[in-house]
Coordinates of C-alpha atoms and ligand atoms in Angstrom, one line a residue:
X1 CA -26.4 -3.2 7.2
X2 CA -25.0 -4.6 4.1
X3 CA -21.5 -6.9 4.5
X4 CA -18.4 -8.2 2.3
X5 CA -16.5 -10.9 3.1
X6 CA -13.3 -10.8 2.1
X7 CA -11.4 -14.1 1.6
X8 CA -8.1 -14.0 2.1
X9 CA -5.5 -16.2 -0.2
X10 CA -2.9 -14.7 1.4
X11 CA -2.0 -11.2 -0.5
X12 CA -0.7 -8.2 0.6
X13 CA -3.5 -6.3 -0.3
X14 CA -5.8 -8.2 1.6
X15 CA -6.6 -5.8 4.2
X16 CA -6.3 -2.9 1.7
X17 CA -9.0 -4.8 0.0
X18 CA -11.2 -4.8 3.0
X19 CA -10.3 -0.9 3.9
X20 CA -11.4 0.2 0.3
X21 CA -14.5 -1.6 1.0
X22 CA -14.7 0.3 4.2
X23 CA -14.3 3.6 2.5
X24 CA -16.5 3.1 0.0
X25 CA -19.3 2.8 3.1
X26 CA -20.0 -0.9 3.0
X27 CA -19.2 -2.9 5.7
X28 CA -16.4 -5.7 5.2
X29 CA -14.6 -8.2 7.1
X30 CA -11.6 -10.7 6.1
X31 CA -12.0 -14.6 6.4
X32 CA -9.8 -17.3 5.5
X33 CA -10.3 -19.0 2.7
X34 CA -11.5 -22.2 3.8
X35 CA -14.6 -20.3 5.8
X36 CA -17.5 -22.5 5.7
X37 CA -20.3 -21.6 3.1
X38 CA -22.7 -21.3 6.1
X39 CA -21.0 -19.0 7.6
X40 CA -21.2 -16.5 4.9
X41 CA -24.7 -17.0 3.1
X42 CA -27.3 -15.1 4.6
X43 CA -25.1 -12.6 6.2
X44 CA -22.9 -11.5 3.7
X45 CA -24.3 -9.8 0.7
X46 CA -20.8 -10.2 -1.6
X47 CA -17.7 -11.9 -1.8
X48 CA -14.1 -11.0 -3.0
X49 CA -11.8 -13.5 -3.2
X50 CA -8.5 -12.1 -2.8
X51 CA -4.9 -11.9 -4.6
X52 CA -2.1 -14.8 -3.1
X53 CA 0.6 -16.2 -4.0
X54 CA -0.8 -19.5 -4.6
X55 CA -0.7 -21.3 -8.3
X56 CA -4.3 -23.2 -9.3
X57 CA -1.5 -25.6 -10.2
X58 CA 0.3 -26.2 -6.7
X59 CA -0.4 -29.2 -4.9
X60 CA -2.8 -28.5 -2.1
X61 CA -3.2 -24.8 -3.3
X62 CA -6.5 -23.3 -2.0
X63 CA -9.4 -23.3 -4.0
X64 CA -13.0 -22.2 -3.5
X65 CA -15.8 -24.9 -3.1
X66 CA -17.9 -25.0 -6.2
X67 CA -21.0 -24.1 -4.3
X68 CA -19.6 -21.0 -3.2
X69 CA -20.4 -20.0 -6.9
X70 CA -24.0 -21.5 -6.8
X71 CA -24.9 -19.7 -3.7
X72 CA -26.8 -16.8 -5.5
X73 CA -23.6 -14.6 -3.9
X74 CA -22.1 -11.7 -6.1
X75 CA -18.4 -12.3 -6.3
X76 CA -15.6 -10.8 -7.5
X77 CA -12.3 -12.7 -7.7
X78 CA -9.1 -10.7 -7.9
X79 CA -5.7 -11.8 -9.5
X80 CA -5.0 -15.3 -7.7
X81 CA -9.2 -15.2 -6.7
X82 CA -9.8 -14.7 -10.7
X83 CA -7.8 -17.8 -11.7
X84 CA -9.0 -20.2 -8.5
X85 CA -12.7 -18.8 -9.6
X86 CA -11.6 -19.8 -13.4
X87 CA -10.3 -23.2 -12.7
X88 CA -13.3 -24.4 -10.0
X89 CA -16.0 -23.3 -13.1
X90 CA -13.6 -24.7 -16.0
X91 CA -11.7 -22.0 -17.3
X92 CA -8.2 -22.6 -18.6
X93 CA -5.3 -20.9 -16.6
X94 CA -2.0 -21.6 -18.2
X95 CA 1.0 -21.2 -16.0
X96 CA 3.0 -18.3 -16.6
X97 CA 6.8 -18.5 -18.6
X98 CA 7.4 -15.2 -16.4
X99 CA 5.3 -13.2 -13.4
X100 CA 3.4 -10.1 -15.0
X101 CA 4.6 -7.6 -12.2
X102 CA 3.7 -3.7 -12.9
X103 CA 1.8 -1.0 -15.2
X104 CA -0.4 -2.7 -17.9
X105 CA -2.6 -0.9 -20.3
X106 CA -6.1 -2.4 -20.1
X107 CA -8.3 -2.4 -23.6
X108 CA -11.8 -2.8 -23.0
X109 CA -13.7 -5.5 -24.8
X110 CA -17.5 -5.3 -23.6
X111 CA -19.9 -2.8 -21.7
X112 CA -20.6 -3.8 -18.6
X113 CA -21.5 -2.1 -15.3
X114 CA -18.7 -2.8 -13.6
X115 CA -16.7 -0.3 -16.1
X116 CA -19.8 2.2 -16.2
X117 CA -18.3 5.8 -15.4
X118 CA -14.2 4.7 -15.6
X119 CA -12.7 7.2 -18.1
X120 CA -10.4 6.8 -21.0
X121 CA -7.3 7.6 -20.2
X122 CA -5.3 6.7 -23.2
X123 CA -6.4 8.0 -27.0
X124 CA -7.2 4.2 -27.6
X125 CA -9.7 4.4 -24.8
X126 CA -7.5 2.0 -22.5
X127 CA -6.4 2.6 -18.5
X128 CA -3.8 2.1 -16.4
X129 CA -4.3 -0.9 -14.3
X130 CA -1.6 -2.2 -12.0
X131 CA -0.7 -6.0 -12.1
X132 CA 1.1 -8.5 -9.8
X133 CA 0.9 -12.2 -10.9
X134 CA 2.5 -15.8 -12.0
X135 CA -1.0 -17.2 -13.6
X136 CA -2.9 -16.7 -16.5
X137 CA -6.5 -17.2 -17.6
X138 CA -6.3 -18.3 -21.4
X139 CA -9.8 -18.5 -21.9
X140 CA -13.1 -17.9 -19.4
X141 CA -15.5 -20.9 -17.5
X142 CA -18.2 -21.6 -19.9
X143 CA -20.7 -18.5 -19.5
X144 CA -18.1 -15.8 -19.0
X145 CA -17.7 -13.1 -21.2
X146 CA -14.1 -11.5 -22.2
X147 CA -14.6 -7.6 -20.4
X148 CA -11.1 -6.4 -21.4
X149 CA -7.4 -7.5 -22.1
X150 CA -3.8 -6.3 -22.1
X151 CA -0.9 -7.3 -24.0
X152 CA 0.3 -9.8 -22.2
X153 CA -2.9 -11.1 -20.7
X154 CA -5.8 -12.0 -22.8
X155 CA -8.6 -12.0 -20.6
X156 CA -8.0 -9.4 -17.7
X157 CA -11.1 -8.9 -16.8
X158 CA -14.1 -11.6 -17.3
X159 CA -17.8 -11.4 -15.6
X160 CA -21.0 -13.7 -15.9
X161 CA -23.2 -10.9 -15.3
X162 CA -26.6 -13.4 -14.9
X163 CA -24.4 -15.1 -12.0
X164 CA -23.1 -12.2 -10.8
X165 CA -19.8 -13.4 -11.0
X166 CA -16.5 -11.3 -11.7
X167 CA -13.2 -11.6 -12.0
X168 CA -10.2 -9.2 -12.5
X169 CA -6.6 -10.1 -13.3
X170 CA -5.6 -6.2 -12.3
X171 CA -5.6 -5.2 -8.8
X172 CA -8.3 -2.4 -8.8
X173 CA -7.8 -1.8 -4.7
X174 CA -4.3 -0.5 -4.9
X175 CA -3.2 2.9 -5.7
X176 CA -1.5 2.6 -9.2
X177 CA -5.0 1.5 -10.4
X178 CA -5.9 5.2 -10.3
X179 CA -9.8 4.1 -11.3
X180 CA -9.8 0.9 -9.2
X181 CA -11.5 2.4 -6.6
X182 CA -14.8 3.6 -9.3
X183 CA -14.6 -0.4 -10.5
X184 CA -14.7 -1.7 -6.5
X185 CA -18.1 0.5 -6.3
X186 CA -19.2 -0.6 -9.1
X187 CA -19.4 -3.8 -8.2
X188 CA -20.4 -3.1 -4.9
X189 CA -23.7 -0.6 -5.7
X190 CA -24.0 -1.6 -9.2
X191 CA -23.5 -5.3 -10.0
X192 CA -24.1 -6.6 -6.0
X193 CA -26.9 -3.9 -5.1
X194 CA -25.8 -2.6 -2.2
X195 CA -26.0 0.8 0.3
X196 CA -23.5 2.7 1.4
X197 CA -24.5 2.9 5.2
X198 CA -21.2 2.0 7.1
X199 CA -20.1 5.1 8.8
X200 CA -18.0 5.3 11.9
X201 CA -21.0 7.3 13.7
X202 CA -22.9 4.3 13.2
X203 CA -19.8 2.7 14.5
X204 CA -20.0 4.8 17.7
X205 CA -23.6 3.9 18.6
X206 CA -23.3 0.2 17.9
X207 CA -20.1 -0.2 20.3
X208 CA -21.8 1.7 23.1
X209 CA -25.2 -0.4 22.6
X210 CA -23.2 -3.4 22.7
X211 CA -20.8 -2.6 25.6
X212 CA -23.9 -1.4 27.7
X213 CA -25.5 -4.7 26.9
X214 CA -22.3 -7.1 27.8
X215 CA -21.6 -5.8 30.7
X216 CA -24.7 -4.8 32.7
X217 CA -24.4 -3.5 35.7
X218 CA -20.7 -5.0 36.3
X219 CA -17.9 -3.4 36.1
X220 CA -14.9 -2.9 33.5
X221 CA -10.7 -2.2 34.2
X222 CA -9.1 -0.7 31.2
X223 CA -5.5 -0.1 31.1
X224 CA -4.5 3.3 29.5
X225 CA -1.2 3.8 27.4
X226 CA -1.2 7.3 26.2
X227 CA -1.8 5.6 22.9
X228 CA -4.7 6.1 20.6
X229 CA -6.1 2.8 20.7
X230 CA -6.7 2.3 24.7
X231 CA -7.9 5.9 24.9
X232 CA -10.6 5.4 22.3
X233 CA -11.6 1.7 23.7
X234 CA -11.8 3.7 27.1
X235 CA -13.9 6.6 25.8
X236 CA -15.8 4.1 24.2
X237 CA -16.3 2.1 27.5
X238 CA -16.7 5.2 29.1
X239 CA -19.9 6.7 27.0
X240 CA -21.4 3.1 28.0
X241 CA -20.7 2.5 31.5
X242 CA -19.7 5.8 33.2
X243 CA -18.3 5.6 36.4
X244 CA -18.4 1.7 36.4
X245 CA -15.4 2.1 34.0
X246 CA -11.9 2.1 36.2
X247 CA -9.0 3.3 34.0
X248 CA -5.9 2.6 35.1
X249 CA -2.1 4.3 33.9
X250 CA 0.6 3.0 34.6
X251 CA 3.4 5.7 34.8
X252 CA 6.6 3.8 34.8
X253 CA 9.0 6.9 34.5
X254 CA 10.0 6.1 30.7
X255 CA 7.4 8.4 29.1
X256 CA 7.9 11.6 27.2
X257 CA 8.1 14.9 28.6
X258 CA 4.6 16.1 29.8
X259 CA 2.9 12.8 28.5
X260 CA 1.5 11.4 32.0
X261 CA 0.3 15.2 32.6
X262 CA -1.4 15.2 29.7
X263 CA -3.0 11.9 30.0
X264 CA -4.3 12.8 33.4
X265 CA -5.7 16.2 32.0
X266 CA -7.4 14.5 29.5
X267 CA -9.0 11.9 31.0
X268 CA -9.4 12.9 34.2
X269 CA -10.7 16.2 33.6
X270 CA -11.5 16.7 30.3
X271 CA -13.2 13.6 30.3
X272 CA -14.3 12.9 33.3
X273 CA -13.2 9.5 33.8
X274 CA -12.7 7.2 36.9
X275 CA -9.0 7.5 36.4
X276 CA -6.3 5.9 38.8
X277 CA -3.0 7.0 38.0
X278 CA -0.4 5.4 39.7
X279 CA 2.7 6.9 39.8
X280 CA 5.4 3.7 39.5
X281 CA 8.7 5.4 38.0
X282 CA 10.5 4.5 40.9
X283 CA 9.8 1.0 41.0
X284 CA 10.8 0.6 37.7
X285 CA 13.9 2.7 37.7
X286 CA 15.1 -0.1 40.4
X287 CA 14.2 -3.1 38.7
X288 CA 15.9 -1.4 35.8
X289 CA 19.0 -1.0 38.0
X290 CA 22.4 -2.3 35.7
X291 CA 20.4 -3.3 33.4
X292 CA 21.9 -3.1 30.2
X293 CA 20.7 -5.9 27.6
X294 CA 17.7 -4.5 25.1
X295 CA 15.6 -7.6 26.1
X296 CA 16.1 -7.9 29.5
X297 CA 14.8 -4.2 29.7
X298 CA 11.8 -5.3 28.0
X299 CA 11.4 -8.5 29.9
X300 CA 11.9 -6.0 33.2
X301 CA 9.2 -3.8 32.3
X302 CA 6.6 -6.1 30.9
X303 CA 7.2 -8.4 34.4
X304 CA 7.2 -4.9 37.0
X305 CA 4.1 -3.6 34.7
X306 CA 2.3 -6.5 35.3
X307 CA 3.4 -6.8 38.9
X308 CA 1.7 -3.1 39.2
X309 CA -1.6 -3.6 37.4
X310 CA -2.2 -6.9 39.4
X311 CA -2.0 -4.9 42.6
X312 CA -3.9 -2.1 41.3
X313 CA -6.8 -4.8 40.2
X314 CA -6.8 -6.6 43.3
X315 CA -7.1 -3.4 44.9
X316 CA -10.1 -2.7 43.1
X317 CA -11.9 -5.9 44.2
X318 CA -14.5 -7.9 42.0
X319 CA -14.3 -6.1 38.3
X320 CA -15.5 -8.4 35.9
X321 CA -14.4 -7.2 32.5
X322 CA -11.1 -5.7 31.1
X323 CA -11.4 -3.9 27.9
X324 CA -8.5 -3.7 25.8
X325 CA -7.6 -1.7 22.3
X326 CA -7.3 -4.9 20.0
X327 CA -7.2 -3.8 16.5
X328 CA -8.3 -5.7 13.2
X329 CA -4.9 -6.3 11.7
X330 CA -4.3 -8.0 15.5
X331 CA -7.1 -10.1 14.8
X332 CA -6.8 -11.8 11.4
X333 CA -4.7 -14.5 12.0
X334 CA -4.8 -15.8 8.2
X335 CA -2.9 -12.9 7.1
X336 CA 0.6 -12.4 6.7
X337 CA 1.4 -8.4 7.0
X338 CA 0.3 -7.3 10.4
X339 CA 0.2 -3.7 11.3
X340 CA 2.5 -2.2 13.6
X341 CA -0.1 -2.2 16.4
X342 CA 0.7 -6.0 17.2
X343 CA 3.9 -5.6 18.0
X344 CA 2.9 -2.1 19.9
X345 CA 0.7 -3.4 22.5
X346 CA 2.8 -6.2 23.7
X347 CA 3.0 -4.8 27.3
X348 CA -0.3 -3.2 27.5
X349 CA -1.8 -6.3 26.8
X350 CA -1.7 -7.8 30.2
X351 CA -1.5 -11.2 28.9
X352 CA 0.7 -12.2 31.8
X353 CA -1.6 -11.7 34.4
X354 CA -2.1 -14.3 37.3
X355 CA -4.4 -17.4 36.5
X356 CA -6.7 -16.2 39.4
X357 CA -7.5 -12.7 38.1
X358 CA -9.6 -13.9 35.0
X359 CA -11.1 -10.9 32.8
X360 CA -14.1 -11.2 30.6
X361 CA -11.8 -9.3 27.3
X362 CA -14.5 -6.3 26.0
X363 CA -12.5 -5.4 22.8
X364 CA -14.7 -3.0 20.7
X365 CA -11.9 -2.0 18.2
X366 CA -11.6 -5.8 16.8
X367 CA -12.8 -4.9 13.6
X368 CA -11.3 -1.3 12.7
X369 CA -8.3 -0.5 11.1
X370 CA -6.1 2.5 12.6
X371 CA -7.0 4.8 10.7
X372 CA -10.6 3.9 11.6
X373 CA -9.5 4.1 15.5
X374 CA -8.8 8.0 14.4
X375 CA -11.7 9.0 13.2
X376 CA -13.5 7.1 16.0
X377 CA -11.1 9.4 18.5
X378 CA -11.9 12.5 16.6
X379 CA -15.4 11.8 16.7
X380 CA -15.2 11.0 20.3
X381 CA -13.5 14.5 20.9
X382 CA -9.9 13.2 21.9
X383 CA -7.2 16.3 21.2
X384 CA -5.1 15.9 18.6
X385 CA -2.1 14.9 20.2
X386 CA -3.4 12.0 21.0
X387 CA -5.2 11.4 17.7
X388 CA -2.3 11.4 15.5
X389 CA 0.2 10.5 18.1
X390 CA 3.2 8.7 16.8
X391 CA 3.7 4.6 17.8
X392 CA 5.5 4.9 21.4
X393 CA 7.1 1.8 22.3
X394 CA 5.6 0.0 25.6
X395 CA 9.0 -0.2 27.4
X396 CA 9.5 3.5 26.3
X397 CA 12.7 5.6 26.5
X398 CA 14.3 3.0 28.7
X399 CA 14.9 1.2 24.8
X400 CA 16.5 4.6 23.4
X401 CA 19.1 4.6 26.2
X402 CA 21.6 2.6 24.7
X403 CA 23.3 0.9 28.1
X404 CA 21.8 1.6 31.9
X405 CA 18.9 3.4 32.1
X406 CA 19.5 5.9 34.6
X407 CA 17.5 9.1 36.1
X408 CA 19.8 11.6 34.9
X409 CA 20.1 9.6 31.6
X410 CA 16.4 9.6 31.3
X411 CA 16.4 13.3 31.8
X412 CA 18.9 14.1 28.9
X413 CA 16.8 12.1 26.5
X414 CA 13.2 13.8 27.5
X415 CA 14.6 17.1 27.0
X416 CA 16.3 16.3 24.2
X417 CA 13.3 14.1 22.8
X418 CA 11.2 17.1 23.4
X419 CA 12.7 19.2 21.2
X420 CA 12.8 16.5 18.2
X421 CA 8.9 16.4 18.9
X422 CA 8.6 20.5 19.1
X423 CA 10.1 20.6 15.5
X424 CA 9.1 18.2 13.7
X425 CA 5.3 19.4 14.7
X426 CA 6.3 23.2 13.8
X427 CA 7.8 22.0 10.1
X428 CA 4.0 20.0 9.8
X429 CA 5.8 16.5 9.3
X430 CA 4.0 15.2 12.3
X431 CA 1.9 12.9 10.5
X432 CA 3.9 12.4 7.6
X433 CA 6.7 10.6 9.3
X434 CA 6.4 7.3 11.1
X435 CA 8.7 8.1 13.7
X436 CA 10.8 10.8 15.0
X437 CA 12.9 10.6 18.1
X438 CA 15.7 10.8 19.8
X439 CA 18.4 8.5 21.3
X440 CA 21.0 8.6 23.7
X441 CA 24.0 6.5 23.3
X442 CA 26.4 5.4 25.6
X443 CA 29.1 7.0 24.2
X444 CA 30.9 10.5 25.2
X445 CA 32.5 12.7 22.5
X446 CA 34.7 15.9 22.6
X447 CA 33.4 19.3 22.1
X448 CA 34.4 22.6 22.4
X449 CA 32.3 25.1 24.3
X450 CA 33.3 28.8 25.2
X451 CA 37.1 28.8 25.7
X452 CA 36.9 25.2 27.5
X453 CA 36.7 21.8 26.0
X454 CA 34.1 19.2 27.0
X455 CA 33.6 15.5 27.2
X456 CA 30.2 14.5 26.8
X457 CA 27.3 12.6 25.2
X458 CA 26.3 11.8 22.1
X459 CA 22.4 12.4 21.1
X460 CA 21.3 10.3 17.3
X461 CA 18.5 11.5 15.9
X462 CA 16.2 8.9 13.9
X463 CA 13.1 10.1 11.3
X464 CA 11.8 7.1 9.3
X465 CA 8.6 6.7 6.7
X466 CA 6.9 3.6 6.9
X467 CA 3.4 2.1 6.4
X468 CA 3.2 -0.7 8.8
X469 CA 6.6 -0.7 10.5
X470 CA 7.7 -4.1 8.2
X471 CA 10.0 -2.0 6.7
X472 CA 11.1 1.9 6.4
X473 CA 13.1 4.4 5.3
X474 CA 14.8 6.9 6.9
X475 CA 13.7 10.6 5.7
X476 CA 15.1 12.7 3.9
X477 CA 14.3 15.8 6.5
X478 CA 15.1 19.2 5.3
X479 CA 18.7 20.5 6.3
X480 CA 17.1 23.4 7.7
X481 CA 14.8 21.2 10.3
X482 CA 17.8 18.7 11.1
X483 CA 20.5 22.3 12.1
X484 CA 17.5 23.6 14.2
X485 CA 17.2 20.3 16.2
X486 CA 20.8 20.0 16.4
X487 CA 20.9 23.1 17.7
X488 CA 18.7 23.5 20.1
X489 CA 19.8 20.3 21.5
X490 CA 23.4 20.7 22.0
X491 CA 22.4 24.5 23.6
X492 CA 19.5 23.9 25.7
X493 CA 20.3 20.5 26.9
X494 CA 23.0 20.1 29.6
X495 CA 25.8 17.5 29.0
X496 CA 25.0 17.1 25.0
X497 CA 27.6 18.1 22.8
X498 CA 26.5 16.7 19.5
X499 CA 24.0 15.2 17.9
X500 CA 24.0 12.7 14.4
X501 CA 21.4 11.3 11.9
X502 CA 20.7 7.9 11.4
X503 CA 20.3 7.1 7.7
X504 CA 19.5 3.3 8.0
X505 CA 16.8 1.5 6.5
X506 CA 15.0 -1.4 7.6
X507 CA 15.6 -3.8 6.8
X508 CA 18.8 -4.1 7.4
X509 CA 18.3 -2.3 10.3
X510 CA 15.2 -1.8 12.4
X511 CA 13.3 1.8 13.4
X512 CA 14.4 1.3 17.2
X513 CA 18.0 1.1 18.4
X514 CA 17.3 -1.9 20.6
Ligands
LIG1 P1 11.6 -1.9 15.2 O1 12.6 -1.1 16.1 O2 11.7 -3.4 15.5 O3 10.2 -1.4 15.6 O4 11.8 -1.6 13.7 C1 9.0 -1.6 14.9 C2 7.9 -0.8 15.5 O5 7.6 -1.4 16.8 C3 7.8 -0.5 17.9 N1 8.5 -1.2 18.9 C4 7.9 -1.6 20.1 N2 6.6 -1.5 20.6 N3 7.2 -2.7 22.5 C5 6.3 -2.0 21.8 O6 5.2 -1.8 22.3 C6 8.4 -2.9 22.1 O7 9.2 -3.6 22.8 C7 8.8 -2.4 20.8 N4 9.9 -2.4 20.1 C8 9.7 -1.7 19.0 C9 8.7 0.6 17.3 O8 8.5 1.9 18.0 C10 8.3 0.6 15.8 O9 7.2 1.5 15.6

């Protein structure tokens, strides 16, 4: 199979790099920018170097080794990678009097594969490339030739094609470079030769070899969360080890309405799986008992779930492995943005468990990205609610209680979170949103109902688009979809007599009331 590596100076679009790599077919994986040369040659097939914030003119800034260049490699630097690529082969970058940050009109200036097949858009025969940077290369590294400019940037895009060695000021992997993705295959198949064979079938088969091979005839404990990642990494598990594979829920009484139920079905029957499911909402309600403090909730559950799972693997007797739902954005350490799937798993990782109990980790997600991890679960058969199943926070509805978490509180709020989940999946914004839920604050409100007037509680209702989580807005849902919730709630749920929207970005805010 034919590889990328991707080294990362520290962009944004790092990983978005790596996915469009991904989606093109070809295989790609992220390093930091000081990976040794070794490491990549023979492996890899081509290199991007990407974006960062870096100046080639900042002390300590991170450059390339020369030899990286005189390894035979195809490479392609982008933005920050073009100007460290330019300045290690004796190029001139100038500083620049102002950062270049938006729409630029790019005016080709040589054929060259890399372009083959990109269309015109404008009557000059120039496109739309999408820009993002401090730097500028004034003129190319002896043996470069100029493949196109815009008006404020001379040489945008530059290329030694008998090297093999490219370089683009634009950022072709982001969306406002509506023909960036044509130019990334291009260099892929055209200028580096290489196959399209990465497919997440492929994917499939390789995991289960490799599980199958690791673990032998021993035995692996996997911790479920209702979430799409541990339910693939246990399918996956699963299709390689059978009955050797012991998945364990937790039920801790802060779930959704029917979402231990449904767990159960699936895995248990649908599936097929070796699934304990331990039924703990009791013992969590009490250690929950007064209290009130956001983190001390979380500390509570992440301490109790632990307490449970220990018992449950001692139980169990000698299990060698644990398998976990690790994703890639968990992974790469060198990168700044991480996905919302870090913070997601913090109390499903088990990190916490006793020194005695060591695991052998089996993590076959490492290297997918979450959308990746979906079409590994479609392909693996998992329903749909749990495919496209919103992030669920690990300490659950006990952090959209606002105060004491209580069983008649937690009842209010799964009846009235039910409904917020019925509607938003009949108006089709499921997948669109983020987020949708509900939560129940610790404050009572006068209504009127019949002839009589009531005292009661107060539901808020929160909707938010995001991409990672870093930051959201809240959405703009139709008026129509927010009366029905409202609604519904205040009728079919006892002791609600009104509901409000949150319309709160983050930041300043976050998605979560605690
Ligand atoms: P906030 O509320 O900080 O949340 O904007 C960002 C994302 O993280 C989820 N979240 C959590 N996930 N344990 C988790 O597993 C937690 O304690 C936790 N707190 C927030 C939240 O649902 C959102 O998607």
């Amino acid at each position: 199979m034919d590889k990328v590596a991707v080294l990362d100076y520290g962009s944004q679009y790092t990983q978005l790099i790596a996915r469009r790599i991904r989606e093109a077919r070809v295989y790609s994986e992220i390093f930091p920018p000081d990976v040794p040369l070794d490491r990549l040659r023979g492996e890899y097939r081509a290199v991007i170097l990407s974006g960062g914030p870096a100046s080639v003119y900042d002390e300590g800034s991170p450059l390339p080794e020369r030899a990286l260049f005189e390894a035979g490699l195809p490479i392609l630097g982008i933005c920050y990678g073009m100007q460290a690529m330019a300045a290690c082969l004796g190029g001139r970058v100038i500083p620049a009097a102002q950062r270049e940050y938006g729409r630029a009109d790019l005016r080709f200036e040589a054929r060259d594969p890399l372009f083959e097949g990109v269309a015109a858009e404008l009557p000059d025969g120039r496109i739309a490339v999408w820009m993002s940077h401090g730097d500028t290369v004034l003129a190319p590294p002896p043996g470069f030739a100029r493949l196109g400019g815009t008006a404020n940037c001379p040489v945008a895009a530059m290329a030694d094609p008998g090297r093999r060695l490219y370089a683009l000021q634009f950022h072709p992997e982001v969306a406002h470079t509506p023909q960036g993705r044509r130019i990334l295959e291009n260099f892929l198949f055209r200028v580096a030769g290489l196959e399209p064979t990465w497919s997440m079938a492929s994917f499939v088969e390789d995991a289960i070899e490799a599980i199958c091979r690791r673990v032998g005839q021993g035995r692996v404990l996997c911790a479920l969360s209702g979430g799409v990642d541990s339910a693939v990494t246990a399918l996956l598990v699963h299709r390689a080890v059978g009955d050797r594979l012991v998945a364990v829920f937790v039920d801790n009484g802060l779930l959704r309405k029917g979402e231990g139920e449904s767990v159960r079905r699936t895995f248990r029957e649908h599936f097929g799986m070796n699934l304990v499911y331990m039924d703990a909402a009791q013992r969590f309600l009490d250690r929950l008992r007064g209290v009130t403090d956001p983190e001390a909730k979380r500390k509570a559950i992440g301490a109790e779930f632990i307490t449970v799972f220990e018992q449950e693997a001692r139980r169990l007797g000698a299990v060698e492995f644990l398998a976990q739902g690790t994703l890639y954005p968990d992974v790469i350490e060198s990168t700044p943005h991480r996905g919302p799937s870090a913070t997601i798993k913090t109390h499903h990782n088990v990190g916490g468990l006793p020194p005695d109990l060591r695991f052998q980790l089996i993590e076959p997600l490492r290297e997918l990205f979450k959308d990746e991890v979906r079409q590994v679960a479609k392909l693996l058969g998992l329903p749909d609610g749990i495919v496209w199943r919103q992030p669920f926070p690990g300490p659950g509805l006990a952090v959209r209680i606002l105060g004491e978490v209580t069983e008649e509180r937690l009842e209010i709020l799964r009846e009235a979170d039910a409904i917020v989940q019925e509607e938003v999946r009949a108006a089709g914004l499921e997948r669109e949103l983020w987020q949708a839920f509900a939560v129940l604050l610790p404050v009572r409100t006068v209504g009127v109902m019949g002839d009589f007037r009531t005292y009661a509680q107060v539901i808020a209702l929160r909707a938010v688009m995001s991409q990672d989580a870093m930051t959201a807005d809240w959405a703009r849902l139709p008026y129509d979809l927010l009366g029905r919730i409202s609604s519904r709630i205040i009728n079919e749920v006892k002791s609600v007599n009104r509901v409000v929207y949150d319309i709160s970005s983050k930041p300043p805010s976050t998605i979560g009331w605690e």
